[in-house]
XYZ file of C-alpha atoms in Angstrom:
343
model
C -2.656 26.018 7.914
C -2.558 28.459 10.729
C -5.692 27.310 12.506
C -3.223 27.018 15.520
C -2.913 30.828 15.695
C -6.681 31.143 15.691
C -7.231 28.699 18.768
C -3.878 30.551 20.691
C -6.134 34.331 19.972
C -9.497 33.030 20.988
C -7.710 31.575 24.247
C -5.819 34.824 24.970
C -8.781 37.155 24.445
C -11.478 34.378 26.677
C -8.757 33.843 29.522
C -9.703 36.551 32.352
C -13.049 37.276 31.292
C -15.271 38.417 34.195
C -18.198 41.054 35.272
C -21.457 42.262 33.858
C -19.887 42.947 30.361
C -18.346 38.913 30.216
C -21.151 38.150 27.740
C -20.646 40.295 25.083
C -16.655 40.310 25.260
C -17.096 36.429 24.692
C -19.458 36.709 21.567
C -17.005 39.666 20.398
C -13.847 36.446 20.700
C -16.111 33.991 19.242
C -16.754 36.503 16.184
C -13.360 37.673 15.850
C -12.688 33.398 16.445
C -14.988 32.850 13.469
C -13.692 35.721 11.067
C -9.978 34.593 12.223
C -11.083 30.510 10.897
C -12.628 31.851 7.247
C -9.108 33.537 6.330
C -7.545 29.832 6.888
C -10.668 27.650 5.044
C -8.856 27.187 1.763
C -5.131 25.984 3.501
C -7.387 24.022 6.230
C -10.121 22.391 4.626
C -8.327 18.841 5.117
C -7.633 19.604 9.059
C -9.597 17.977 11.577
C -8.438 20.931 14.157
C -9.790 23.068 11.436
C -12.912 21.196 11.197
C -13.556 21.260 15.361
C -13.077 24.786 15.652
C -15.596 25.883 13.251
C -18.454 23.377 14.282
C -17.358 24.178 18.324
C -17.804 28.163 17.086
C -21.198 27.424 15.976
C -22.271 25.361 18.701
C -21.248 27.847 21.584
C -22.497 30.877 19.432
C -25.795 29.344 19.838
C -25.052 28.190 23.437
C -24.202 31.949 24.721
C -27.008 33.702 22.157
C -24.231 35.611 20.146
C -25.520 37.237 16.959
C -22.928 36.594 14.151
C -23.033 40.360 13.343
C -21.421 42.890 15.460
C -18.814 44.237 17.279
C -15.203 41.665 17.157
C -12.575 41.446 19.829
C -9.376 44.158 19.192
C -6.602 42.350 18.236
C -4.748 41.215 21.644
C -0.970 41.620 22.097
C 0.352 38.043 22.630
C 0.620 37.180 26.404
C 4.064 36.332 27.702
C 5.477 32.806 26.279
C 4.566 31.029 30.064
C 0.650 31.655 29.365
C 0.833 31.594 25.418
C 2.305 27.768 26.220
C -0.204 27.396 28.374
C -2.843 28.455 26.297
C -1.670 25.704 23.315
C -1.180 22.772 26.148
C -4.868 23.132 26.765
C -5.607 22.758 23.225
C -3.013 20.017 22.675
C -4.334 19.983 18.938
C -2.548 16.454 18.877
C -4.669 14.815 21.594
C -8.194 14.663 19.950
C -10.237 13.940 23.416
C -8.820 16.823 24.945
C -8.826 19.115 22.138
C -12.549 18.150 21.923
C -13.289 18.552 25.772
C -11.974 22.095 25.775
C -13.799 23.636 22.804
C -17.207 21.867 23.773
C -16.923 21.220 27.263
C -18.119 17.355 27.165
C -16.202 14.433 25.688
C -16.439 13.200 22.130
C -19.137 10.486 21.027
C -17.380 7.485 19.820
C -18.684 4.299 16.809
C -17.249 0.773 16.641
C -16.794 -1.251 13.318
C -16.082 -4.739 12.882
C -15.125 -7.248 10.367
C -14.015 -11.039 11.028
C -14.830 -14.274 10.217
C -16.420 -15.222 7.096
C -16.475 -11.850 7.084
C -19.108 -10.486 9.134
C -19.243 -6.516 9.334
C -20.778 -4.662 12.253
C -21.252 -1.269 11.045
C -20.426 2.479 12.827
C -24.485 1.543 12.883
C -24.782 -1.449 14.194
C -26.121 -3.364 11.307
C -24.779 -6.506 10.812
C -24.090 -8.384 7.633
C -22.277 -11.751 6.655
C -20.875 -11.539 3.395
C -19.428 -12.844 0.194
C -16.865 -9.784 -0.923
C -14.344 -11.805 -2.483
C -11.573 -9.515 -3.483
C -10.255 -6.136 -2.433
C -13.510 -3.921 -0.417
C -12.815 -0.876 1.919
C -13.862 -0.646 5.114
C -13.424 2.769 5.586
C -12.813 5.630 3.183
C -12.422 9.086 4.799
C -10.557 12.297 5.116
C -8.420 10.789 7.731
C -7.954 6.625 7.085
C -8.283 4.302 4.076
C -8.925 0.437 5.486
C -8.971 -1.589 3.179
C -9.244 -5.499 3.688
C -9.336 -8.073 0.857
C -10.633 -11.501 1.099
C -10.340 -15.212 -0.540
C -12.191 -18.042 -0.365
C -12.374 -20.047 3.133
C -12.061 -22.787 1.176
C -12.478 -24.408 -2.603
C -15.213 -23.975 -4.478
C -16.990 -22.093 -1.024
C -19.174 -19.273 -1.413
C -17.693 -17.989 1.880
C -14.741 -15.981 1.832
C -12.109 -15.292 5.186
C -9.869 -11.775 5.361
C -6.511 -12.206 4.152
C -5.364 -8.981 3.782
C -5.591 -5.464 5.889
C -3.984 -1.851 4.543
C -4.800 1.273 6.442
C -3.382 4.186 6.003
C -3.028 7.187 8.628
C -3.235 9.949 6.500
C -0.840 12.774 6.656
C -1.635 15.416 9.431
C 0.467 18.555 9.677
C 1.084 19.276 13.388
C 0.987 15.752 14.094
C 1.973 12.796 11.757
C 3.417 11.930 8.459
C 1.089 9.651 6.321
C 1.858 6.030 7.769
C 0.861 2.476 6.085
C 0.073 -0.724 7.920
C -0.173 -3.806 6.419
C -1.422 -7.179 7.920
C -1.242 -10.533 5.618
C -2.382 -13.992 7.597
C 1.337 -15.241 9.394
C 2.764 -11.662 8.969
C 1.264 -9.457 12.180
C 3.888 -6.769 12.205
C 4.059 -4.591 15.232
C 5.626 -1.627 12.713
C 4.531 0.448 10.027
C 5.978 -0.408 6.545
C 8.506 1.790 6.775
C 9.727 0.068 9.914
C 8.049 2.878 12.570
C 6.122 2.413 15.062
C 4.931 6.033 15.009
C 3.629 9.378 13.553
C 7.274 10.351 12.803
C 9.335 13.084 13.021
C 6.788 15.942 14.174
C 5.920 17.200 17.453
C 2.546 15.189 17.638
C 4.553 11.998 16.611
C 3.865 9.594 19.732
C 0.154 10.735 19.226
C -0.157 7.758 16.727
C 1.612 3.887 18.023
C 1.457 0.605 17.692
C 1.602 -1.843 20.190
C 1.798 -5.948 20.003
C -0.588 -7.590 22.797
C 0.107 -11.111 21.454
C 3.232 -11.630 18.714
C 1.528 -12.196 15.267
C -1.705 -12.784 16.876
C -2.646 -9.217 17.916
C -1.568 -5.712 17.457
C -3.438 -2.527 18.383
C -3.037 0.931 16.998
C -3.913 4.290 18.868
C -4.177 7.245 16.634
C -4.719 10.151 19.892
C -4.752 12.811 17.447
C -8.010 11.464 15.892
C -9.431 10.101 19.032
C -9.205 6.639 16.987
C -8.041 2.940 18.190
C -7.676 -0.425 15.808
C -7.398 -3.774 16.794
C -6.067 -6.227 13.980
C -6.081 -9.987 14.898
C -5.465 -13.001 13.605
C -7.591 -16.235 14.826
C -6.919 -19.508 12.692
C -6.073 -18.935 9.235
C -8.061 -15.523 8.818
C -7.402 -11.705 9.637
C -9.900 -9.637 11.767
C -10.158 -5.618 12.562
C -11.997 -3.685 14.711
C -12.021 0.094 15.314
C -13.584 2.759 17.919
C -13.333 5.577 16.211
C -14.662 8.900 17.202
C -17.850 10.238 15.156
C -16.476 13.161 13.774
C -13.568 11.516 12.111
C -15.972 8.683 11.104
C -18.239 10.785 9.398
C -15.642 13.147 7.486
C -15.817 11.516 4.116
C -17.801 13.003 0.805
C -20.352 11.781 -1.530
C -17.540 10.038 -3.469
C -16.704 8.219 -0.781
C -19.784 5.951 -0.494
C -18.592 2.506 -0.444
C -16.984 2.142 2.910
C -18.304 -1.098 4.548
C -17.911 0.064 8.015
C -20.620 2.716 7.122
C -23.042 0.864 4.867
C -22.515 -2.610 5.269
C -22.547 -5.034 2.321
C -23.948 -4.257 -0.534
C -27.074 -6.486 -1.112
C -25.568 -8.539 -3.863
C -22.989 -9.628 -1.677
C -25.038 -10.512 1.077
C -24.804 -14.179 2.455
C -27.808 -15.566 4.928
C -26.173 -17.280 8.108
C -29.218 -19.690 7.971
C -27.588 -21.503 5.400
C -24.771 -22.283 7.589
C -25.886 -25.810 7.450
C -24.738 -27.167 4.301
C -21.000 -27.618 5.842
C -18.107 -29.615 6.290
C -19.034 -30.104 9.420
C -22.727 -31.022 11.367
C -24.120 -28.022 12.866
C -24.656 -29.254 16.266
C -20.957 -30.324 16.813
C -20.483 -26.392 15.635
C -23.145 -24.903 18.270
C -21.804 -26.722 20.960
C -17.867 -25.785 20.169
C -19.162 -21.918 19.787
C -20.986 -22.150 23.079
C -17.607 -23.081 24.824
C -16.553 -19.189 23.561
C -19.806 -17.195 23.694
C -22.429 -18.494 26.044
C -24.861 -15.878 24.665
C -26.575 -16.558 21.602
C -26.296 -13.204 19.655
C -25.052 -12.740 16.137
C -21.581 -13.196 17.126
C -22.826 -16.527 17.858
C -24.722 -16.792 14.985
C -21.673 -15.999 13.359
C -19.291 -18.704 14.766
C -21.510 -21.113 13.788
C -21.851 -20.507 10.687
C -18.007 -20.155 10.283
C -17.024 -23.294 12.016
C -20.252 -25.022 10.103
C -19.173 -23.770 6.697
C -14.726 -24.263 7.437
C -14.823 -26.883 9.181
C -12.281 -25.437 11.595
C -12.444 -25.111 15.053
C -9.904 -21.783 14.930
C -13.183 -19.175 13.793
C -14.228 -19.539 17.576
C -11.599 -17.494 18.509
C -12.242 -14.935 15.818
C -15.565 -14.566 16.851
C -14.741 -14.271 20.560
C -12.059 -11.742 19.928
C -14.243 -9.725 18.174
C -16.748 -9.679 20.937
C -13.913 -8.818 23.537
C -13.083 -6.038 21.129
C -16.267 -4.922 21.208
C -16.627 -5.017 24.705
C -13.689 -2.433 24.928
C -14.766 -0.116 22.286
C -18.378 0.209 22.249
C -19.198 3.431 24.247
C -22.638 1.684 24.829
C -22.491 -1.391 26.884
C -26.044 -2.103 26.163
C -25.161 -2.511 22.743
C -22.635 -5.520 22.786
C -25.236 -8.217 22.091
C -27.025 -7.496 18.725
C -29.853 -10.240 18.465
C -31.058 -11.079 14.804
């Protein structure tokens, strides 16, 4: 894929634009940009760099009123290696947010999923569903990251089920990382990949994807620069929880094929469980409300949600699940407004 090239020729020929004529030597770059991006479409379709230049073409086409027909930009001889260097650094194609703020000039818009507890999901949409899901469901399913989290009962014969499993997988990105595998089982919280990493690899954008342990085999986070994506994987009691800002390109690259991906639809109905019935427990729900309003004095669904957890377990632990979510939340959300959702 030799998208890089394209971004390198477009930077070159916009650098030292000035005078009356700047206008229509910068639609002339942003056509040639364009014609440059259609030779590479069949080796690029699967790279997000790919991907940003074409929709940031289109966006400041229609920004600067460029007609897509016309005259194109000569080809440029390469500048000397100081500016040509210079030129890539400020498209460091594995630093997403950057990459991002140069082509459109304002930072990218960010989504937060969640899933912990019994589980409860808070979708890229802010939905939010308890659910049954027993077995093997992903989270998310897109051009960039599997997640895939698998669940057993919380206890025998219960209808509610807890996470005991998480897989995700980085998916391979040329400039930046080799496909990498993380795997989370309740009691094993490793701070590494699977093959004993802990990051991208061997290529130049390597250190664009780590993993670092907050609290041994209670919480690790993993920042993935090069998508503008950052996970949280806990573990509260005897159940697994994730949580993920991830930035809205990159969670909305995914096909038609790809349609079961809780983080983006929630549940589906038939696996839908109503919190209201939290009461039927192994323990009373008062003694529940008032051990949940220790954690989260505001009575919101994650709230809602510890309740019914502690209600339906009978342990004390899904508190902590609950409130860990929430402070996860509280760091990804890009709207504060949005932390409480009241159902």
């Amino acid at each position: 894929c030799k998208i890089l090239r394209c971004n390198s020729e477009y930077v070159a020929a916009t650098l030292n634009l000035r005078g009356p004529d700047r206008n229509a030597a910068f639609c002339s770059a942003l056509r040639s940009y364009a014609h440059c991006t259609r030779k590479t479409a069949r080796t690029c379709r699967g790279d997000l760099a790919y991907h940003s230049a074409v929709h940031g073409i289109e966006d400041l086409m229609i920004q600067n009123n460029c007609s897509k027909e016309g005259p194109v930009s000569p080809p440029r001889p390469r500048p000397p290696a100081p500016n040509h260097h210079q030129g890539l650094e400020s498209l460091d194609i594995c630093n997403y947010e950057k990459s991002f703020l140069y082509k459109h000039g304002q930072p990218p818009s960010y989504q937060h999923c969640a899933a912990f507890g019994d589980p409860h999901i808070r979708t890229f949409h802010d939905d939010f569903h308890t659910c049954r899901v027993e077995g093997s469901w992903p989270l998310l399913d897109n051009d960039y990251l599997f997640v895939q989290a698998t669940s057993s009962p919380v206890a025998k014969g219960s209808n509610a089920t807890v996470t005991s499993k998480l897989t995700i997988i980085f998916k391979n990105m040329k400039e930046c990382v080799d496909q990498k595998v993380y795997q989370a089982e309740i009691d094993n919280l490793p701070a590494a990949f699977e093959d004993g990493s802990v990051n991208g690899g061997e290529r130049p954008g390597g250190s664009s994807l780590a993993i670092r342990e907050h609290t041994p085999g209670r919480h690790v986070e993993i920042r993935a620069e090069y998508i503008g994506t950052t996970i949280a994987v806990r573990q509260a009691g005897r159940q697994l929880s994730f949580s993920i800002r991830a930035a809205e390109e990159v969670a909305r690259a995914f096909t038609e094929e790809q349609d079961l991906q809780l983080c983006v639809g929630g549940c589906p109905r038939s696996q839908r469980i109503s919190r209201s019935k939290c009461c039927q427990g192994r323990m009373a729900a008062e003694t529940a409300r008032a051990l949940c309003k220790e954690m989260l004095p505001v009575e919101d669904v994650y709230f809602q949600s510890c309740v019914f957890d502690v209600a339906t377990s009978g342990d004390a632990n899904f508190t902590m699940a609950a409130h860990g979510a929430l402070e996860d939340a509280r760091v990804f959300l890009p709207n504060a407004e949005k932390l409480h959702i009241f159902q």
